[in-house]
Tab-separated table of C-alpha atoms in Angstrom:
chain	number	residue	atom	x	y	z
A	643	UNK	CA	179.056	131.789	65.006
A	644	UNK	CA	178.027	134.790	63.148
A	645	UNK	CA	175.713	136.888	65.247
A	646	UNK	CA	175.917	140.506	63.195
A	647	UNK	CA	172.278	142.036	61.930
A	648	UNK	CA	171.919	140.972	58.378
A	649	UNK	CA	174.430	137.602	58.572
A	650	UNK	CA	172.527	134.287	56.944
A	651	UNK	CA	173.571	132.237	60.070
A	652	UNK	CA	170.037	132.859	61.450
A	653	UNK	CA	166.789	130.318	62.601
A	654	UNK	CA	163.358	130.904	63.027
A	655	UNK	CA	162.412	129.633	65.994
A	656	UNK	CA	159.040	129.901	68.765
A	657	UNK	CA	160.310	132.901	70.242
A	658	UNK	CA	162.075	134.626	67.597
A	659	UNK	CA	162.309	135.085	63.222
A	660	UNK	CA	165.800	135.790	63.406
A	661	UNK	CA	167.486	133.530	66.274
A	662	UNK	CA	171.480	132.984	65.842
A	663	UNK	CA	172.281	129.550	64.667
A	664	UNK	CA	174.728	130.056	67.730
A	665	UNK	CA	172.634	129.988	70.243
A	666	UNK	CA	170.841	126.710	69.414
A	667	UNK	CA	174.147	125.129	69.426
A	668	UNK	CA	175.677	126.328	72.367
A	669	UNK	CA	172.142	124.906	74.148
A	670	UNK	CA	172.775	121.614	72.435
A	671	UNK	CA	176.456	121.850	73.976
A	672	UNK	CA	174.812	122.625	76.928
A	673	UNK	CA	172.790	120.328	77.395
A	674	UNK	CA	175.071	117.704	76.749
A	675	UNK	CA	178.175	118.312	78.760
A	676	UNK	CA	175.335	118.939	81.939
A	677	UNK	CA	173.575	115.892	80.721
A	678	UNK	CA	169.970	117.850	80.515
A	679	UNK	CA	168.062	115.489	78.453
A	680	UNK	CA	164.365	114.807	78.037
A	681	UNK	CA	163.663	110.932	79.470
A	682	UNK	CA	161.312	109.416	78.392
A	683	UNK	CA	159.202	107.016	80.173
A	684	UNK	CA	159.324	103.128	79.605
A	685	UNK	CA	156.687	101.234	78.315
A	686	UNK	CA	156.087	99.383	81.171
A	687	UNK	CA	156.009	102.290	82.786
A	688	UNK	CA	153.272	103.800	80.788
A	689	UNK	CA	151.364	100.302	80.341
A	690	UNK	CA	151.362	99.760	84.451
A	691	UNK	CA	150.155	103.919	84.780
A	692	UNK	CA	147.257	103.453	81.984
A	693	UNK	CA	146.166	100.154	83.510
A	694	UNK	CA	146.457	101.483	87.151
A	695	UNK	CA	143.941	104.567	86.153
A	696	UNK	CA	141.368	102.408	84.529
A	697	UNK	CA	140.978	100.114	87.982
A	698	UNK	CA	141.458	103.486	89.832
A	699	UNK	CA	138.476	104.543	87.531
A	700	UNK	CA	136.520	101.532	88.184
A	701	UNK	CA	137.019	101.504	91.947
A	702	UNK	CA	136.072	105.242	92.488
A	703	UNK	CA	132.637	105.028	90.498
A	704	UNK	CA	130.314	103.410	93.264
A	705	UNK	CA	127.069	102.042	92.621
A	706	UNK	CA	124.145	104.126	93.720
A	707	UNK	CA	126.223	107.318	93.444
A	708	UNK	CA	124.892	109.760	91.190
A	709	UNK	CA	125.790	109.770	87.609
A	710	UNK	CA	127.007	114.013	88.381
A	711	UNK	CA	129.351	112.476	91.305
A	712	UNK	CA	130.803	109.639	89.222
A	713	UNK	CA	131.174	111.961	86.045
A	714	UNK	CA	132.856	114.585	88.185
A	715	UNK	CA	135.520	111.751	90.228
A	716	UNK	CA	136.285	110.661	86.704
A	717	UNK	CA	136.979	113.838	85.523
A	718	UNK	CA	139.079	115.091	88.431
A	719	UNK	CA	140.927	112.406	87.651
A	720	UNK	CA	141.166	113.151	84.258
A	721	UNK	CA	142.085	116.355	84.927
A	722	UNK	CA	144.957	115.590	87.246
A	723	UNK	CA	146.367	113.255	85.794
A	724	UNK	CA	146.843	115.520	82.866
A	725	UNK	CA	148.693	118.228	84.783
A	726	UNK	CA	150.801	115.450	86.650
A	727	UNK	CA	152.674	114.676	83.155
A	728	UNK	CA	152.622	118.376	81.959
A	729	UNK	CA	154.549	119.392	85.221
A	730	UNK	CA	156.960	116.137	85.135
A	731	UNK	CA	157.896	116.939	81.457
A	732	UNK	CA	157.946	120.457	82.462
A	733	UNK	CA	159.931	120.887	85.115
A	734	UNK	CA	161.420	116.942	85.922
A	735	UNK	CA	162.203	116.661	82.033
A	736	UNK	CA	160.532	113.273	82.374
A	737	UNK	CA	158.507	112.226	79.714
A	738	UNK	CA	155.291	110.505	80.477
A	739	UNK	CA	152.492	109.120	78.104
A	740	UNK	CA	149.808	111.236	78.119
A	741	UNK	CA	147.634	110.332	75.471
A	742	UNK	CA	146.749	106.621	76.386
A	743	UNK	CA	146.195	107.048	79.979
A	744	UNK	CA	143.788	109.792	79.510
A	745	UNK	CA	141.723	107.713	77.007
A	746	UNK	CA	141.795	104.850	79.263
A	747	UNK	CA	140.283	107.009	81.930
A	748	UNK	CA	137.589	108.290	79.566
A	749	UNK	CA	137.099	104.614	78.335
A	750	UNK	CA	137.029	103.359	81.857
A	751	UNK	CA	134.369	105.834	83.147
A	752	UNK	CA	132.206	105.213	79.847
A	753	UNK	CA	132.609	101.441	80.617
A	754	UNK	CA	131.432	101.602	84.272
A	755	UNK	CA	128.751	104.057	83.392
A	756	UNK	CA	127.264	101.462	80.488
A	757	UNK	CA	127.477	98.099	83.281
A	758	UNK	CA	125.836	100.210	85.922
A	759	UNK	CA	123.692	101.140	83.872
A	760	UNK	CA	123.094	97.332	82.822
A	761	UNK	CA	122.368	96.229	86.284
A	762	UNK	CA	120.183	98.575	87.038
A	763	UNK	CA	117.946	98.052	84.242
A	764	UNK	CA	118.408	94.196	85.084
A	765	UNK	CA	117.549	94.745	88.831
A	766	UNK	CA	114.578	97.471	87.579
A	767	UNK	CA	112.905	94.402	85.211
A	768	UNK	CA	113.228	92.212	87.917
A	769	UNK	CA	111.461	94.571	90.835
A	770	UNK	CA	108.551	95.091	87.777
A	771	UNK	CA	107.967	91.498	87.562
A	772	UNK	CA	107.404	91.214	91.297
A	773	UNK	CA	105.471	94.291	91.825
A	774	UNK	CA	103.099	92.691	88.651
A	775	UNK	CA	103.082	89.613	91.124
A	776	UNK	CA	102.143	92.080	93.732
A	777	UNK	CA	99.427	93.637	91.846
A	778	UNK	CA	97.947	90.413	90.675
A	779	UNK	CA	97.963	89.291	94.287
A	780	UNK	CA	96.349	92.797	95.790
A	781	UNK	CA	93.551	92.849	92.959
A	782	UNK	CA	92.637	89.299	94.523
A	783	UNK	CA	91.910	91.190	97.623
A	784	UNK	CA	88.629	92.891	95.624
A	785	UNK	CA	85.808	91.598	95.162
A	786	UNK	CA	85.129	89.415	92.224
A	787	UNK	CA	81.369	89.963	91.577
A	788	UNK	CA	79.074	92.249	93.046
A	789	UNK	CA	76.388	90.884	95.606
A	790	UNK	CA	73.301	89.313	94.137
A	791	UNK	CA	70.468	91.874	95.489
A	792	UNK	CA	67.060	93.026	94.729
A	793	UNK	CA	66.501	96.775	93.860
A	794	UNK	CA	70.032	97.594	93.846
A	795	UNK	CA	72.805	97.775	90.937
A	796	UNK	CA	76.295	98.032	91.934
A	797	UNK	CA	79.999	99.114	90.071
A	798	UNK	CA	83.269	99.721	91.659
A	799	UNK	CA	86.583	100.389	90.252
A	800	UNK	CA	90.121	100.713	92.060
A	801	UNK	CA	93.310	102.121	90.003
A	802	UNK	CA	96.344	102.828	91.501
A	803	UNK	CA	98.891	105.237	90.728
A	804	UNK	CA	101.641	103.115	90.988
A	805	UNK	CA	102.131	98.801	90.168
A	806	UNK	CA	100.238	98.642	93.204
A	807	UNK	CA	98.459	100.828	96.364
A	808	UNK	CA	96.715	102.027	99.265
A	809	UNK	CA	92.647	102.043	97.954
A	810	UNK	CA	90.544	99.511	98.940
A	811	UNK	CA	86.984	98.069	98.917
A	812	UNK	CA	84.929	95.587	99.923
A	813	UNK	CA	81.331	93.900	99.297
A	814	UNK	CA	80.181	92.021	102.025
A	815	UNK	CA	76.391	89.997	102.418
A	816	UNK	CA	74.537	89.740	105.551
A	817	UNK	CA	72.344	87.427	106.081
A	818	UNK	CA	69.128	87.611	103.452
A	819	UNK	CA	67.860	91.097	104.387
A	820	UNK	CA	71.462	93.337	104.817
A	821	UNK	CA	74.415	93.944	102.118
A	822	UNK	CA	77.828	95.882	103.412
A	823	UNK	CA	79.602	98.181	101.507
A	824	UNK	CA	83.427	99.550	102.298
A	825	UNK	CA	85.821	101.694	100.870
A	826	UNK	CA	89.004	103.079	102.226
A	827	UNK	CA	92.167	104.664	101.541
A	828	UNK	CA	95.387	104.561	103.579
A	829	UNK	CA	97.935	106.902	103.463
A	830	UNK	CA	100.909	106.903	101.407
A	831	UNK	CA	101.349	104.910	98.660
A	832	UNK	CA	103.351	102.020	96.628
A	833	UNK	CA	104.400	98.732	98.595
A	834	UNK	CA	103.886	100.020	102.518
A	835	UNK	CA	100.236	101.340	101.725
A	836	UNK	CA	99.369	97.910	100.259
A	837	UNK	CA	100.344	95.679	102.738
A	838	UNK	CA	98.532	97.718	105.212
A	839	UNK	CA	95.518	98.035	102.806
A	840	UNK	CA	95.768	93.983	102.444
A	841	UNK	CA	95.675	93.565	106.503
A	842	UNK	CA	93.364	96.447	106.705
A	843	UNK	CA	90.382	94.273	104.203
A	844	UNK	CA	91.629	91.041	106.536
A	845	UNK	CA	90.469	92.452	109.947
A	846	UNK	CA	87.487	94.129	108.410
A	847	UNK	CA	86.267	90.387	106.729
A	848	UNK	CA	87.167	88.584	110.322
A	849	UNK	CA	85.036	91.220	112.058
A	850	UNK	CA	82.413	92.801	109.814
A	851	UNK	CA	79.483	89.658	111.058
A	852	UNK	CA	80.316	90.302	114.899
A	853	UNK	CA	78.359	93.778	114.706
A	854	UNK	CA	75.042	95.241	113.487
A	855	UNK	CA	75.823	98.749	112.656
A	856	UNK	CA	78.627	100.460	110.563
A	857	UNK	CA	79.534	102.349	113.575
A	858	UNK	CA	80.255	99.400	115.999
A	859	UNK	CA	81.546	97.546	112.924
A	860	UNK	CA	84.633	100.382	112.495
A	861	UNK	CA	84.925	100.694	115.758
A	862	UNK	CA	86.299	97.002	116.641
A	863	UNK	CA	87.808	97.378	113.140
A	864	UNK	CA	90.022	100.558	114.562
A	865	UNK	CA	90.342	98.807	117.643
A	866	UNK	CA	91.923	95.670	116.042
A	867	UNK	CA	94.004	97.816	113.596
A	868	UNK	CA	95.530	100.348	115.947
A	869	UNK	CA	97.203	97.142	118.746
A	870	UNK	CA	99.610	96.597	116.059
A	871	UNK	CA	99.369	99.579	113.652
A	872	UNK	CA	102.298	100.907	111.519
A	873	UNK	CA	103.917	104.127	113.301
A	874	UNK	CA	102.094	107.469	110.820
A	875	UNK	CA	99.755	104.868	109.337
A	876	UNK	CA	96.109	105.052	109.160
A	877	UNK	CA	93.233	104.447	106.871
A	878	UNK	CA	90.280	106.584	105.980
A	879	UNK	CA	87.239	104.806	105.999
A	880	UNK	CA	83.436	104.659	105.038
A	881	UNK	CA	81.317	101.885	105.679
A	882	UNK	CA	77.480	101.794	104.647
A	883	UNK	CA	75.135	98.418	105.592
A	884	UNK	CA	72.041	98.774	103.144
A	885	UNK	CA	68.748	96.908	104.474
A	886	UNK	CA	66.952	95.485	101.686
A	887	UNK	CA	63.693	95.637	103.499
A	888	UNK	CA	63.475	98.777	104.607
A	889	UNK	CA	65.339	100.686	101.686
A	890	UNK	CA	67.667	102.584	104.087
A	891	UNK	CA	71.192	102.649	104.237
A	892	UNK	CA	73.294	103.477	107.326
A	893	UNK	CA	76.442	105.163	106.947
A	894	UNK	CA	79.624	105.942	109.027
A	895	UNK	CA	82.468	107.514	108.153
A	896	UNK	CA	86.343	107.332	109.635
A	897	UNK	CA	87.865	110.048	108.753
A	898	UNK	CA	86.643	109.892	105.543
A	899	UNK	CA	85.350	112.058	101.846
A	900	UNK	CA	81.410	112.836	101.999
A	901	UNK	CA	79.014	110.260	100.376
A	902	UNK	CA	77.792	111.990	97.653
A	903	UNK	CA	73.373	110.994	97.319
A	904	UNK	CA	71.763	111.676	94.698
A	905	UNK	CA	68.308	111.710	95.395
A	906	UNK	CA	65.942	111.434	91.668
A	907	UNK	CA	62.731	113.062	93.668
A	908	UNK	CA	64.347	116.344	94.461
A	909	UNK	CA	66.980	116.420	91.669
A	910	UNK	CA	69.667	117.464	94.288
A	911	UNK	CA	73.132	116.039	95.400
A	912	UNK	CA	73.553	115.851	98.650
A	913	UNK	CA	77.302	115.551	100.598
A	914	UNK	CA	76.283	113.309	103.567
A	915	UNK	CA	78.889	112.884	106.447
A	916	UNK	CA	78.608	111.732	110.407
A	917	UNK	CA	79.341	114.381	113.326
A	918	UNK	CA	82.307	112.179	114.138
A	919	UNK	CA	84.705	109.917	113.079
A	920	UNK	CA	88.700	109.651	113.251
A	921	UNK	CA	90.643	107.741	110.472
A	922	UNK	CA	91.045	103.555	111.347
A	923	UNK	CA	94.580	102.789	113.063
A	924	UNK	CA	95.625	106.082	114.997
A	925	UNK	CA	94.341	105.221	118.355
A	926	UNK	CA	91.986	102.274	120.167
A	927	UNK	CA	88.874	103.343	122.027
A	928	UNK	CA	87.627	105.816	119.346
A	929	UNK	CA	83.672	106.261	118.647
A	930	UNK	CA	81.846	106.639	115.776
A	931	UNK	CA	78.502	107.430	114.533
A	932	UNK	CA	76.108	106.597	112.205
A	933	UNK	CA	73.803	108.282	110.375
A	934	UNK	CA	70.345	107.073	107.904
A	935	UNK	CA	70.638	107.428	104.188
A	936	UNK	CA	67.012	106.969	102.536
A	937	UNK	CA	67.315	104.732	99.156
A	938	UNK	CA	64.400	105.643	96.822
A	939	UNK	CA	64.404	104.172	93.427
A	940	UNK	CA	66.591	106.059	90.758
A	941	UNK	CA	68.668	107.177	93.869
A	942	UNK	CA	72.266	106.865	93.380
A	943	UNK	CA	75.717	106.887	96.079
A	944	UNK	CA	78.647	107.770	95.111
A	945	UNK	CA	81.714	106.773	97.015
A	946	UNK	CA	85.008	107.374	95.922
A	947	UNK	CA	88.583	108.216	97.460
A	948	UNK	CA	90.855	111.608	96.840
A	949	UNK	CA	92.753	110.492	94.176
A	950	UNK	CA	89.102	111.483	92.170
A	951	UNK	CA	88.821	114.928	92.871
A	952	UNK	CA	92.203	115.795	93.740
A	953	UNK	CA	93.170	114.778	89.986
A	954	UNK	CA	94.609	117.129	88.498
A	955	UNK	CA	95.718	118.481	85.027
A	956	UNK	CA	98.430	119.678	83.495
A	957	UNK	CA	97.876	123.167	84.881
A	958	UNK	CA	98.033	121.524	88.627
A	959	UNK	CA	94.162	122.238	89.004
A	960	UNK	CA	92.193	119.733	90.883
A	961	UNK	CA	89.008	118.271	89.086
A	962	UNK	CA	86.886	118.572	92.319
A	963	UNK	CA	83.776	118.011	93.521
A	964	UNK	CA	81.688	120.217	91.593
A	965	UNK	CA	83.016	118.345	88.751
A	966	UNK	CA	81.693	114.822	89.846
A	967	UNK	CA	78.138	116.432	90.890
A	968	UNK	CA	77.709	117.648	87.478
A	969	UNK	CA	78.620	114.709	85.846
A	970	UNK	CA	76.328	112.386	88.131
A	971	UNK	CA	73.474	115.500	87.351
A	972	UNK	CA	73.584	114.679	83.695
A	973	UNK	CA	73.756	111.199	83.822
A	974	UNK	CA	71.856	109.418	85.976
A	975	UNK	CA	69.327	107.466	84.343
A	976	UNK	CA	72.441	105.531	83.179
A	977	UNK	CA	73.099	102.129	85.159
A	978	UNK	CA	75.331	102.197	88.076
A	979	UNK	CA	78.595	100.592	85.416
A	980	UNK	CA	78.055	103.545	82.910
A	981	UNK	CA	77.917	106.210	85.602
A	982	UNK	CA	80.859	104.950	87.281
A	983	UNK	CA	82.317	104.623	83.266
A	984	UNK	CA	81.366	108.159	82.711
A	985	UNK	CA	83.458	110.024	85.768
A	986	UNK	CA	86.365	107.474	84.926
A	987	UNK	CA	86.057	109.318	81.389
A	988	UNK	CA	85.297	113.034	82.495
A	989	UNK	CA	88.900	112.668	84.953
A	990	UNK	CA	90.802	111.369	82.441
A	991	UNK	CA	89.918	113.600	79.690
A	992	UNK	CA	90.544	116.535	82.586
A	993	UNK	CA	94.076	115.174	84.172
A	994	UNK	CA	95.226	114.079	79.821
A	995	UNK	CA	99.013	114.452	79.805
A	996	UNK	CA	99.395	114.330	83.703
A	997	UNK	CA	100.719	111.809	85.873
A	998	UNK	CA	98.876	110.109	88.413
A	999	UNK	CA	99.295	111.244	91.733
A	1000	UNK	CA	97.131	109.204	93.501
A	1001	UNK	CA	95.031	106.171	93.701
A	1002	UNK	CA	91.893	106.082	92.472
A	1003	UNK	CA	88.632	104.479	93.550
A	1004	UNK	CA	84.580	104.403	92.809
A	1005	UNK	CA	81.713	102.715	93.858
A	1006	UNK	CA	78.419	103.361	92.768
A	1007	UNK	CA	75.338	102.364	94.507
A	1008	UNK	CA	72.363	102.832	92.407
A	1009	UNK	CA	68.914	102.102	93.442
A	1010	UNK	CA	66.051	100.390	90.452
């Protein structure tokens, strides 16, 4: 074969402009009297090796995994697989598809992804429906109507964060002359802090007519709670009895927010609380005290749980107290329903564009 500079016997070729025709066919001599050749793969071969890394695929991407973890096993796979058939063609001369096996990973991966996907929306609707049966069945928990009394207008309000939650409340009539008022709030939230709120209103209703007082009353309530309580489970509690008679109401609180009285003859808002008082359900033989709330007409008691004036906005401040004095300041010649309308209003407007954090609850006592 010609070889000299200048000689037409030349081919371009990847590493050189100007390679001798020679030397491509002494390699194609080569190659064949030392039987180097490229072999391909059959297509079983490649059929069995594209099927095998889709189930391989579909077998590595667990349910409950993370969607990173699952991406990142499919695409190690991906990955490897690719420089499997670079280094058998490479350096085995065996030629492997490539191609087809790599989109059957990427088609098995976007498959998985799309069913779990499917069953978890499935199994998501389904857990909605029953937390909406949940709901339904904790709002039959609260009261229906108010109680029926002279002198006094009542309104009350529970909304929980979540489908359903830990806030609860109670109206309760004794005898002609007495009318019981409850609200609590047990920690945590979502399904665990509902069935304790649920057995939480039970003992109270089995036990409120076996005592006089608030005090007494949460104290066999506490007592009942805390023989079988939930391990870091309690309930904060306030429980007033209002005598019609006498116009008084006697408070006591477990471990619970201030009452907030308003009191029409001296303009002024007053945060009442007991000396003493330990949340319902964290230990038996625990005391409590009560203490006398006068009820003059135009008077007003506000009751509420955290969730009110620990809302907070979008800026993570709370609304606070302050907040709900000034509202009940400027609007309380307004019945007990548009009071308890009006904070609803002020806290939304306040928390607008952030989530709900925690349940919320209201009661409003007003006296006429």
């Amino acid at each position: 074969g010609h070889t000299a500079t200048g000689t037409v016997d030349a081919r371009i070729m990847p590493f050189s402009n100007a390679y001798p025709a020679v030397g491509v066919h002494a390699t194609a001599l080569s190659n064949i009297l030392g039987s180097n050749f490229i072999e391909r793969a059959p297509g079983a071969l490649n059929a069995f090796v594209a099927v095998f890394l889709g189930i391989l695929v579909g077998v590595l991407m667990k349910r409950g995994r993370r969607a990173a973890a699952n991406f990142g096993i499919s695409a190690a796979v991906f990955i490897l697989y690719g420089i499997l058939s670079f280094l058998l063609f490479a350096f085995f001369n065996f030629w492997i598809n490539t191609f087809a096996p790599l989109l059957v990973i990427a088609a098995a991966y976007i498959g998985a992804t799309v069913n779990q996907y499917s069953a978890i929306r499935h199994e998501k609707k389904i857990l909605e429906n029953e937390l909406l049966i949940a709901r339904t069945i904790q709002q039959s928990f609260f009261p229906k109507s108010y109680p029926a009394v002279p002198f006094l207008e009542f309104a009350a309000k529970c909304l929980p964060a979540k489908h359903i939650g830990g806030d609860l409340y109670d109206f309760v009539t004794l005898g002609d002359d007495k009318v019981g008022i409850l609200i609590g709030d047990v920690s945590g939230k979502g399904v665990p802090a509902a069935l304790y709120m649920a057995r939480t209103i039970s003992e109270f209703r089995s036990t409120v007519h076996l005592k006089a007082d608030p005090a007494s009353t949460l104290k066999t309530l506490n007592d009942e709670v805390s023989k079988e309580g939930m391990e870091k489970s309690f309930v904060t509690m306030q429980y007033i009895i209002i005598d019609l008679k006498s116009r008084k109401a006697l408070f006591s609180n477990g471990g619970h927010n201030t009452v907030l009285h308003f009191s029409k003859n001296t303009r002024k808002i007053d945060e009442v609380d007991t000396a003493g008082g330990m949340p319902i359900g964290v230990m038996e033989g625990v005391d409590f005290d009560n203490k006398e709330i006068p009820m003059e007409r135009g008077d007003i008691l506000f009751l509420y749980t955290d969730g009110i004036s620990e809302s907070m906005n979008t800026k993570r401040k709370e609304f606070g107290i302050p907040r709900v004095k000034d509202i009940l300041m400027a609007n309380y010649e307004l019945k007990a329903e548009e009071v308890m309308l009006k904070v609803l209003e002020e806290v939304e407007k306040f928390s607008k564009g952030a989530p709900q954090h925690d349940d919320m609850t209201i009661i409003v006592i007003k006296a006429v």
